[in-house]
Short mmCIF file of C-alpha atoms in Angstrom, two decimals:
data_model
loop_
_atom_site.label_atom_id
_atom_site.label_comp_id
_atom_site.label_asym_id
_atom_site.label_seq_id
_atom_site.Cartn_x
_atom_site.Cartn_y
_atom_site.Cartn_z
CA UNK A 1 25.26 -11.49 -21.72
CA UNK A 2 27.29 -11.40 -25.32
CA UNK A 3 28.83 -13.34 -27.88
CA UNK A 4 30.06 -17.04 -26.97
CA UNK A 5 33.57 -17.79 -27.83
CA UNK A 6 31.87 -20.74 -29.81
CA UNK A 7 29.67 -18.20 -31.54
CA UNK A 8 32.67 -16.99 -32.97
CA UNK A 9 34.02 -19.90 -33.78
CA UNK A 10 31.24 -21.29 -35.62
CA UNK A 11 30.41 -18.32 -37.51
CA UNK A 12 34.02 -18.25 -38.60
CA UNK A 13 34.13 -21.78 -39.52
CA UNK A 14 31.17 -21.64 -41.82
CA UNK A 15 32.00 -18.27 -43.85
CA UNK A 16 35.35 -18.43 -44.15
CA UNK A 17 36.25 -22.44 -43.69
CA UNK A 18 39.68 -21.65 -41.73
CA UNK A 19 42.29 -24.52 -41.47
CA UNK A 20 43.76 -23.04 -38.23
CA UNK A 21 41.30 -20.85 -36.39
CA UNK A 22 42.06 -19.29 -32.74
CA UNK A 23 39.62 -17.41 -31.00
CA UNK A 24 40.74 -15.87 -27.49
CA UNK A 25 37.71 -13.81 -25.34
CA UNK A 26 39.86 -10.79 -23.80
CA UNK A 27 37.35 -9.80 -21.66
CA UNK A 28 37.32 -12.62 -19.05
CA UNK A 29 34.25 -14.22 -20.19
CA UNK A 30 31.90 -12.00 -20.56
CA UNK A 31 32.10 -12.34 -24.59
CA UNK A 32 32.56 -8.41 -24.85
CA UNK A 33 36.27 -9.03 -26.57
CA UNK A 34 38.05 -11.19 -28.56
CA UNK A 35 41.06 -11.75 -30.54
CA UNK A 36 40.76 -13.99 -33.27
CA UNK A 37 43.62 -15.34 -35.43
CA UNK A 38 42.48 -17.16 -38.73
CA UNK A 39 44.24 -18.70 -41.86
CA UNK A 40 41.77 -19.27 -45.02
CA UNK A 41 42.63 -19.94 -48.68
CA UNK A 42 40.09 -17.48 -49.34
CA UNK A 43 42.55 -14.93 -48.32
CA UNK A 44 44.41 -15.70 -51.51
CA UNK A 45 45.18 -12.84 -53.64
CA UNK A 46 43.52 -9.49 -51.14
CA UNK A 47 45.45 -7.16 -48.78
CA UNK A 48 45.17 -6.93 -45.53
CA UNK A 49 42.12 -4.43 -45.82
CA UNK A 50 39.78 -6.60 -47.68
CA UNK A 51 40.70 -10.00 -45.26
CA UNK A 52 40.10 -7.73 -42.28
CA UNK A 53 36.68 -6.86 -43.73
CA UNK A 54 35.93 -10.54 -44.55
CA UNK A 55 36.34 -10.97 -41.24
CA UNK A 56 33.93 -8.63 -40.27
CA UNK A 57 30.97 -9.34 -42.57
CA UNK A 58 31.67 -13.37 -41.21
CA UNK A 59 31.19 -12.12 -37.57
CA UNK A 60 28.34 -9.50 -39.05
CA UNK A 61 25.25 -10.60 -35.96
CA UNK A 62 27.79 -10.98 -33.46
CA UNK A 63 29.66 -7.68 -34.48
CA UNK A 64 26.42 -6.23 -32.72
CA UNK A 65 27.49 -7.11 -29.32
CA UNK A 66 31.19 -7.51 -29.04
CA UNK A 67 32.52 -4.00 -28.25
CA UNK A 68 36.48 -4.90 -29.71
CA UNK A 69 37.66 -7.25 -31.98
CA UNK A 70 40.74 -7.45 -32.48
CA UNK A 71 41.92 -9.66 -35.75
CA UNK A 72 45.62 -10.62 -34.66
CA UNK A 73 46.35 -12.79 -37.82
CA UNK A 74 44.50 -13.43 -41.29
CA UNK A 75 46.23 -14.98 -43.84
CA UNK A 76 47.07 -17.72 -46.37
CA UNK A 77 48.04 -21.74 -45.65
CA UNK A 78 51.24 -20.75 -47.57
CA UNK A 79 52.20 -17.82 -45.49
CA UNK A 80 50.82 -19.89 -42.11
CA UNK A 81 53.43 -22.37 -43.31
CA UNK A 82 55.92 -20.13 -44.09
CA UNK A 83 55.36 -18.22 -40.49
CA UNK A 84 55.23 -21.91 -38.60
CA UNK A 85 59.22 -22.58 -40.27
CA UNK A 86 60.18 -19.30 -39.00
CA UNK A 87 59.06 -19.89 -35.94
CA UNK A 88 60.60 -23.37 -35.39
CA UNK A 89 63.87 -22.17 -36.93
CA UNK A 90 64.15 -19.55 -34.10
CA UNK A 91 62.84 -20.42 -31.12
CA UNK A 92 63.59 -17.67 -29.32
CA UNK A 93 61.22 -15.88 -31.42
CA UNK B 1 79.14 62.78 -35.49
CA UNK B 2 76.52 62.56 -38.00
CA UNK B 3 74.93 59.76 -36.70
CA UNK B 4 74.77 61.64 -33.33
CA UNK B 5 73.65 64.94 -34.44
CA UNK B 6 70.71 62.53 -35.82
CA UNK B 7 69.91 61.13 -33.08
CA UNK B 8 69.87 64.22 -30.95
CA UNK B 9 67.51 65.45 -33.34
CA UNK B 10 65.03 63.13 -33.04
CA UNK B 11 65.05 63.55 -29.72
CA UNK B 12 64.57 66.49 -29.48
CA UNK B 13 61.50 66.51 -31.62
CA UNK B 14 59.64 63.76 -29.61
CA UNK B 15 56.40 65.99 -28.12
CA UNK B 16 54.71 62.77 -27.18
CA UNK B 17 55.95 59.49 -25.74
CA UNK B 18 53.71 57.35 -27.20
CA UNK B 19 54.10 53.27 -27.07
CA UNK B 20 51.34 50.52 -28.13
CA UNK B 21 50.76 46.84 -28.09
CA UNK B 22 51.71 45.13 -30.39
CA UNK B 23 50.56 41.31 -31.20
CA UNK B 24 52.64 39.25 -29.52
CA UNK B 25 55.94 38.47 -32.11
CA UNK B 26 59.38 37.67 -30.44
CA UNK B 27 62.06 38.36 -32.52
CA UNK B 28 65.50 36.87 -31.29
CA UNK B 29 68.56 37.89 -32.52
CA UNK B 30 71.51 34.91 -31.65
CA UNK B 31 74.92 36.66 -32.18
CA UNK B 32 76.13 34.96 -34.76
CA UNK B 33 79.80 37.40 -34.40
CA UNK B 34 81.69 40.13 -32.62
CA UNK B 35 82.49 41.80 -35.29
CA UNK B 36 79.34 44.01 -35.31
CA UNK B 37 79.55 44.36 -31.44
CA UNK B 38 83.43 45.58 -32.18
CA UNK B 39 82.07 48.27 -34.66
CA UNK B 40 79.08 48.97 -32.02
CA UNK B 41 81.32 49.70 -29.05
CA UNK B 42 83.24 52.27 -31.34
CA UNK B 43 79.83 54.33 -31.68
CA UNK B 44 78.62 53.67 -28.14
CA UNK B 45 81.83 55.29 -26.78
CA UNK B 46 81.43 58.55 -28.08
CA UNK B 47 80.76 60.86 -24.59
CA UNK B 48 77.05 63.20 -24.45
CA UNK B 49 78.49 65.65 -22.49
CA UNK B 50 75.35 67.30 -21.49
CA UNK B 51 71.95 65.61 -21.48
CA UNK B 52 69.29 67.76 -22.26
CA UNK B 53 65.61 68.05 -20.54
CA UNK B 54 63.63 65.76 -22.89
CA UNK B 55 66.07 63.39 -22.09
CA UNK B 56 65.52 63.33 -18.63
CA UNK B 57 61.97 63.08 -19.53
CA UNK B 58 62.51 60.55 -21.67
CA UNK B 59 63.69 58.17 -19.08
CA UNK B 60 60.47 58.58 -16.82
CA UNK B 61 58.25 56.70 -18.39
CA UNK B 62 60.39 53.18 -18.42
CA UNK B 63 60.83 53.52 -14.42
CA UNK B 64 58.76 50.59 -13.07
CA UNK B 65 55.42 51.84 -10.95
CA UNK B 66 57.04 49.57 -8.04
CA UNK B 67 60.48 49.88 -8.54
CA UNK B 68 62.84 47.08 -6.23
CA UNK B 69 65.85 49.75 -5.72
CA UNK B 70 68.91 47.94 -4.48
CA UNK B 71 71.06 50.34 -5.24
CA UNK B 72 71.02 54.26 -5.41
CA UNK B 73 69.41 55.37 -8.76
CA UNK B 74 72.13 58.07 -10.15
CA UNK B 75 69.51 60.82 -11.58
CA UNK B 76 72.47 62.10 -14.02
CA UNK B 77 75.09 60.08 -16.11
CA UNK B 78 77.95 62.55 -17.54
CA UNK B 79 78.80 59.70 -19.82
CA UNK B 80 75.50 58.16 -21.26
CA UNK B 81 75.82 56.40 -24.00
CA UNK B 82 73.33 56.93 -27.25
CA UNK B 83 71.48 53.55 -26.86
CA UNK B 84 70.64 55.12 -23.13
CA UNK B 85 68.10 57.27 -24.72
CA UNK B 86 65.94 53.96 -25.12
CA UNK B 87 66.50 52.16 -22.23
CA UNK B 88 68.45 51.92 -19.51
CA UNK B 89 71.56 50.01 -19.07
CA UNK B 90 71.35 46.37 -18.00
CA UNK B 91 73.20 46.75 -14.02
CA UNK B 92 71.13 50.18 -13.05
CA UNK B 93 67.44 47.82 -14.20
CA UNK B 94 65.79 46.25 -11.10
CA UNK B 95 65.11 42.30 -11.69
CA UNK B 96 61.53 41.07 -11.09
CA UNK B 97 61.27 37.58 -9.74
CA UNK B 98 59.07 35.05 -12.24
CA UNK B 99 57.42 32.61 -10.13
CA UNK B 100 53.72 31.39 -9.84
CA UNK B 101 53.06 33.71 -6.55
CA UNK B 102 53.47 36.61 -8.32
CA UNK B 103 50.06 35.91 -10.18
CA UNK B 104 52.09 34.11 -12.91
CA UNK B 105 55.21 35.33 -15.02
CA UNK B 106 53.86 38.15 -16.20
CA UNK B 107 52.39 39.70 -13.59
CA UNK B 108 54.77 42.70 -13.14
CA UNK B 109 56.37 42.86 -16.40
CA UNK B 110 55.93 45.07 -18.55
CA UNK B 111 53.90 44.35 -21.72
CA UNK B 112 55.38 47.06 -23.73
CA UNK B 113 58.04 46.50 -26.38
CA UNK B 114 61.60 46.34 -25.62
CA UNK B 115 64.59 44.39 -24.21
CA UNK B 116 64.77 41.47 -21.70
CA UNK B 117 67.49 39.85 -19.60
CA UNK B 118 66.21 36.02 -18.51
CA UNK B 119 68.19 35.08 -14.81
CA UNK B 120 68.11 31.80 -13.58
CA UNK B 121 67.07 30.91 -9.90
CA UNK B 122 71.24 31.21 -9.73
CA UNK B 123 71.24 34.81 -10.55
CA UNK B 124 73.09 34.01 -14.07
CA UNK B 125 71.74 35.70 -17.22
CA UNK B 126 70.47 32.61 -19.86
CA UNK B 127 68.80 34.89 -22.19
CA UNK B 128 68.80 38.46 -23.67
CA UNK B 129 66.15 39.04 -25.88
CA UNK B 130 64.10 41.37 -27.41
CA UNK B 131 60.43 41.47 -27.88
CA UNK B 132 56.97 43.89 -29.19
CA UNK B 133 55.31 41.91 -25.79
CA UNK B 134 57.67 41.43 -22.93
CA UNK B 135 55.31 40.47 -20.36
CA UNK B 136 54.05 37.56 -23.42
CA UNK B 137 57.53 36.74 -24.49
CA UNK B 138 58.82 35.99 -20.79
CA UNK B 139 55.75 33.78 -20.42
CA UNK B 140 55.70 32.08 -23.24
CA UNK B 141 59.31 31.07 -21.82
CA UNK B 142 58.09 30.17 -18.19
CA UNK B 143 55.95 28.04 -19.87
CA UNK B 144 58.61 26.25 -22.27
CA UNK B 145 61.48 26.24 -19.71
CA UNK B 146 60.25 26.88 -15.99
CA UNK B 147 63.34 26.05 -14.20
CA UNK B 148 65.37 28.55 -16.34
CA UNK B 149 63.17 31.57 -15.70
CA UNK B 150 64.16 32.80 -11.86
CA UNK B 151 63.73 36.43 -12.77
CA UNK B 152 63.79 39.11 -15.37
CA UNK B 153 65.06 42.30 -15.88
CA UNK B 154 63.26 44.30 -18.67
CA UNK B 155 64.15 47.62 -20.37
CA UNK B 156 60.59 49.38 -22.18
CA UNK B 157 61.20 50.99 -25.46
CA UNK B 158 59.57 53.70 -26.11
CA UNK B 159 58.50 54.26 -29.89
CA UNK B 160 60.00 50.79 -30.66
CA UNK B 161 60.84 50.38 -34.37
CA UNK B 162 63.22 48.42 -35.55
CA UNK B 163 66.34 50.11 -35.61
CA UNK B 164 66.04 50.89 -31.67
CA UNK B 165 64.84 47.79 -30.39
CA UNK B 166 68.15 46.06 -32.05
CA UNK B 167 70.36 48.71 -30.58
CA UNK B 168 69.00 48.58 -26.86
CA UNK B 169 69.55 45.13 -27.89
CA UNK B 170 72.59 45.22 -28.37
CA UNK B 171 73.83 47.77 -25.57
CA UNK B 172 72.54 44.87 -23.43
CA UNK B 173 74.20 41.79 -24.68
CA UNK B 174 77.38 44.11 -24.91
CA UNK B 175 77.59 45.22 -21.36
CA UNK B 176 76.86 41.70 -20.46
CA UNK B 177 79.14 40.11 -22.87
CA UNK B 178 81.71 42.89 -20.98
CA UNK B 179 80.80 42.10 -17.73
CA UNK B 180 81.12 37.89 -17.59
CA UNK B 181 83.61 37.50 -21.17
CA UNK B 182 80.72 35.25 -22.70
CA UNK B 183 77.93 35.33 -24.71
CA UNK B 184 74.71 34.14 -22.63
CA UNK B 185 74.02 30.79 -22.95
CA UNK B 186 70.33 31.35 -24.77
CA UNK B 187 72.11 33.45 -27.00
CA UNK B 188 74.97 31.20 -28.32
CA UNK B 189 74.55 29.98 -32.24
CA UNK B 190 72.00 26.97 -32.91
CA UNK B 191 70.82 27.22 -28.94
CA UNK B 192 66.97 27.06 -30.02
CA UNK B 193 65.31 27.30 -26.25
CA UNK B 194 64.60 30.57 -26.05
CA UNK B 195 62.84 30.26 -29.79
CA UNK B 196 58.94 30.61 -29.91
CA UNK B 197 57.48 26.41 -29.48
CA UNK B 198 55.83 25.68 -32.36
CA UNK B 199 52.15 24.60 -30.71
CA UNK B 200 52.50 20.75 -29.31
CA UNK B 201 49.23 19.49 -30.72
CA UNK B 202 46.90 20.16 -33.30
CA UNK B 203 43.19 20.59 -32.40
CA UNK B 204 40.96 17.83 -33.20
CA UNK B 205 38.79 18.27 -36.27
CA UNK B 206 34.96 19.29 -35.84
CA UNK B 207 32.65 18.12 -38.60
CA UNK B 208 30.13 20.47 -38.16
CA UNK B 209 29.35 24.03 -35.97
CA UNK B 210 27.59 21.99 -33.46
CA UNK B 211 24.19 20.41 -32.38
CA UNK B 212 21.93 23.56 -32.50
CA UNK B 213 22.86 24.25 -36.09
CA UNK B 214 20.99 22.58 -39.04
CA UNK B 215 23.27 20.69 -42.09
CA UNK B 216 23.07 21.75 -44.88
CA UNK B 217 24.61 18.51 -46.79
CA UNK B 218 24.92 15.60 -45.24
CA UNK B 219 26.90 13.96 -42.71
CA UNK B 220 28.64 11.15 -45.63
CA UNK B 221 30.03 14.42 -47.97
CA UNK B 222 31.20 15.50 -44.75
CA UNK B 223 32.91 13.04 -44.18
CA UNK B 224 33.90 12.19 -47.57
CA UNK B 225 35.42 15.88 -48.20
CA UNK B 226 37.59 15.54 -44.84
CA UNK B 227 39.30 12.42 -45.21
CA UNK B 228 40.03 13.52 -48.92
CA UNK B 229 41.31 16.98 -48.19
CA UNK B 230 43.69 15.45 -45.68
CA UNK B 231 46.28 13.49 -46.12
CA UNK B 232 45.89 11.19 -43.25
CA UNK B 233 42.56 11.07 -41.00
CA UNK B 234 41.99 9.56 -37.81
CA UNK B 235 38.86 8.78 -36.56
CA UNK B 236 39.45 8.02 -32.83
CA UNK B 237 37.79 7.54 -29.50
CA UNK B 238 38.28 10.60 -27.30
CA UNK B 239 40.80 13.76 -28.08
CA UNK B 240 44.32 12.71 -29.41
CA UNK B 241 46.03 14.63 -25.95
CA UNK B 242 43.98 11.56 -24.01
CA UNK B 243 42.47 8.91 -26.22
CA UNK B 244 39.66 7.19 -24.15
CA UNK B 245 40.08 3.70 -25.54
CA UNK B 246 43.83 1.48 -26.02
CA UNK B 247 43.65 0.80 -29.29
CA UNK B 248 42.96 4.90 -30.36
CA UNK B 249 45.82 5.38 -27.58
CA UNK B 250 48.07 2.48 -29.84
CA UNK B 251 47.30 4.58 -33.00
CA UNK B 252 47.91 7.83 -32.56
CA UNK B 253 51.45 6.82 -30.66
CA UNK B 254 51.88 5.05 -34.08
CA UNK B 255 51.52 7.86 -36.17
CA UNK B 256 53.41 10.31 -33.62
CA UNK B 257 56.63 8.20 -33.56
CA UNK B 258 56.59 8.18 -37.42
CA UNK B 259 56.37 11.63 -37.18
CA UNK B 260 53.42 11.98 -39.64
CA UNK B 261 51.19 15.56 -40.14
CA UNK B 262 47.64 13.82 -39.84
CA UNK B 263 44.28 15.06 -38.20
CA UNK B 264 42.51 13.64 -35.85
CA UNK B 265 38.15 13.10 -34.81
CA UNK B 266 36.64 12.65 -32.01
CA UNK B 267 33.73 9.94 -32.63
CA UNK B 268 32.71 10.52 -29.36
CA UNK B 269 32.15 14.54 -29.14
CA UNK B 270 28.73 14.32 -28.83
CA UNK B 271 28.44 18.40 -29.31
CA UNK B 272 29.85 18.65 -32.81
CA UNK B 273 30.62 15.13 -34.27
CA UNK B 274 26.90 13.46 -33.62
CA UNK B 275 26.34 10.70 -35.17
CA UNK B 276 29.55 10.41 -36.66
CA UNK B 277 29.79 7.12 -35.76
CA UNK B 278 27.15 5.12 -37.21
CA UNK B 279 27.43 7.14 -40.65
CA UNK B 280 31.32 6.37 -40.83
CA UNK B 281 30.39 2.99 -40.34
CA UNK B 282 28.16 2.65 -43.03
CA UNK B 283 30.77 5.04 -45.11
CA UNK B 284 34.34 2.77 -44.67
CA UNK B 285 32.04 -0.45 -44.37
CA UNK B 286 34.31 -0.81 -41.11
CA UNK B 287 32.30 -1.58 -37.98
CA UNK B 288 34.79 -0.26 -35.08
CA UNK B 289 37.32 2.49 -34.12
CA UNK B 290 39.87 3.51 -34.71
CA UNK B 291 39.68 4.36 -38.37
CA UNK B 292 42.36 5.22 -40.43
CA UNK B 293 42.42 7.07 -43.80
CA UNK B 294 45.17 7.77 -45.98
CA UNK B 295 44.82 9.56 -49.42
CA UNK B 296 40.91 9.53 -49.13
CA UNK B 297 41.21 5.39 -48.73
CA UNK B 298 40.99 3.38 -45.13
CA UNK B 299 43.68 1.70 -44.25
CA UNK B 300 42.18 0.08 -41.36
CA UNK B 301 41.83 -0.20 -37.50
CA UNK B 302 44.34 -0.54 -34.41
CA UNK B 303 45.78 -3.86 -36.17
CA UNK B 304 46.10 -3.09 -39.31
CA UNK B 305 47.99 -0.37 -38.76
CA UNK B 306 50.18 -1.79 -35.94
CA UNK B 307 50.98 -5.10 -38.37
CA UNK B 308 52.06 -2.23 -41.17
CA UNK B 309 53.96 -0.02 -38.57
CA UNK B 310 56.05 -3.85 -37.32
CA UNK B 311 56.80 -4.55 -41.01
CA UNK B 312 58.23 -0.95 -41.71
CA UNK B 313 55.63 -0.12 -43.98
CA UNK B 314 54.22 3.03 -43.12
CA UNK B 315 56.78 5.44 -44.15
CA UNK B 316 56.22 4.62 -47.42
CA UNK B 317 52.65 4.80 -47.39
CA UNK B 318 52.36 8.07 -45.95
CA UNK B 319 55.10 8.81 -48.73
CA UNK B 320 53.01 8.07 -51.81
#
């Protein structure tokens, strides 16, 4: 058996303090896969490298067992925000 | 007159008939104007009244060892023109067929130097060319264009340099050119079919000789020399022809529709990239694959690169 989606979750939570966390097991269950989409102030100010690798080092014990993780979305409130008005300005989007 | 006492010299001093193989180099010649042809015909039209011995002998040796006769051979020409000391004309040359039976194209071709005539499973010429390898040219085209290559006709020239390999060339595309009123279609200016295929796919990188030899440095410069020597580096599960996992499949589709030179690894060749995977771990601080360097610097997995590639940022990344 592998990582629990609330594994993730909580690991995430405590490291990185997210105010919009998603965490989606792609691997029906079995905690093998996930995809994870986080926003965190402490992305302020690094590319897309170093939040990726923050990401990492927060999921470093359960890293050991999940075989892909895939990290969908990492960034800032302000550019959360500024996706969110995007999206509700074009819906078809 | 000059130009044909010449030529009947040389001839005349040929003892041995020698011919050799050659690496394989196709050299094709598009017409790029008439006007040379025009000047051509002037030369080939002046009559040899009477052909000597040697050049009866010099024939023999480009008669096929199975010849498919489907017409009368005529033994003696009163009118031969001087390119028919190297080969013989286009109509009197039996076709082969090219097909997979015939233990592949190149089979029963001849793997001397000389000319070629390419005919379609129609029976219409697409390509005349020229070659040091025949048999090698004509499969190197079976290969790139199958349904163009029905059969061949192919002329040997003896002691192929140069200067005669153009003109039996030449006495080809011209008697064609005579027969039909066109230039063949492989032939016409900035038709690049017939043109040697630059190889599809580089080879995946090896980072060392293989298991049963000893390293002399370790795995980390390896690795730290080859993503610095190279531009861009990707470290990917399975061979880049058939990645073995989606997201390697995702990235290398990436970086061929941007049209990018970059190498490729195989973290899973267990025979010459051992434990490649937990050192390149440890060395980009990155804990899955795909990897992605650029400039001696990771970039990042799958998503990294696929959230760059959406934004229209890679071209200028693999610019700087």
């Amino acid at each position: 058996m592998g990582v629990t989606k609330e594994e993730v979750e909580s690991s995430l939570k405590a490291k990185l303090n997210p105010s919009h966390l998603e965490v989606v097991d792609t691997s029906g269950g079995c905690g093998a896969s996930f995809v994870v989409e986080i926003v965190s102030e402490q992305f302020e100010g690094k590319r897309l490298l170093e939040r990726h690798r923050m990401v990492n080092a927060a999921l470093e014990e359960e890293m050991k067992q999940i075989h892909a993780l895939s990290i969908k979305k990492a960034v800032t409130p302000d550019q959360w925000k500024q996706q969110q008005e995007s999206n509700q300005s074009n819906p078809a989007a | 007159m000059q130009h044909s006492l010449k030529r009947r010299n040389e001839t005349d001093s040929c003892f041995f008939l020698s011919r050799y193989r050659h690496r394989s180099s196709m050299a094709t010649l598009n017409l790029s104007s008439l006007q040379a042809l025009s000047s051509h015909r002037l030369c080939s039209s002046f009559p040899q009244n009477t052909p000597t011995p040697s050049f009866n002998f010099q024939l023999k040796p480009s008669i096929n060892p199975r010849p498919i006769s489907l017409k009368p051979y005529v033994s003696e020409k009163p009118r031969a023109r001087v390119v028919a000391l190297a080969v013989k004309s286009l109509g009197d040359t039996e076709a082969l067929a090219v097909s997979p039976e015939n233990d592949g194209p190149a089979g029963e071709l001849p793997s001397g130097a000389g000319v070629y005539a390419v005919y379609d499973t129609n029976g219409d010429v697409q390509f005349i060319g020229l070659s040091r390898n025949i048999a090698a040219s004509v499969a190197a085209h079976w290969k790139s264009v199958p349904e163009l290559c029905g059969s061949v006709k192919a002329g040997v020239v003896d002691e192929p340099d140069r200067e005669t390999l153009t003109q039996a060339w030449k006495s080809w595309m011209e008697e064609y050119i005579k027969d039909s009123g066109k230039v063949p279609p492989g032939n016409e200016s900035g038709n690049a079919t017939w043109v040697r295929q630059a190889p599809k796919r580089k080879p995946d990188l090896r980072l060392t000789p293989g298991r049963r030899m000893q390293l002399t440095v370790p795995l980390e410069n390896l690795i730290d020399g080859l993503v610095k020597e190279n531009k861009v580096v990707a470290f990917i599960k399975g061979p880049r022809s058939a990645p073995l996992c989606g997201f390697s499949q995702r990235v290398i589709a990436i970086l061929e529709n941007e049209g990018v030179d970059y190498e490729s690894v195989n973290v899973l060749d267990e025979e010459y990239n051992y434990e490649l995977r937990e050192t390149l771990k440890k060395y980009s601080n990155w804990p899955t694959f795909p990897q992605i360097f650029v400039d001696g610097e990771l970039v990042g997995g799958c998503d990294i690169l696929t959230s760059m590639y959406e934004k229209g940022e890679l071209a200028s990344l693999f610019k700087k």
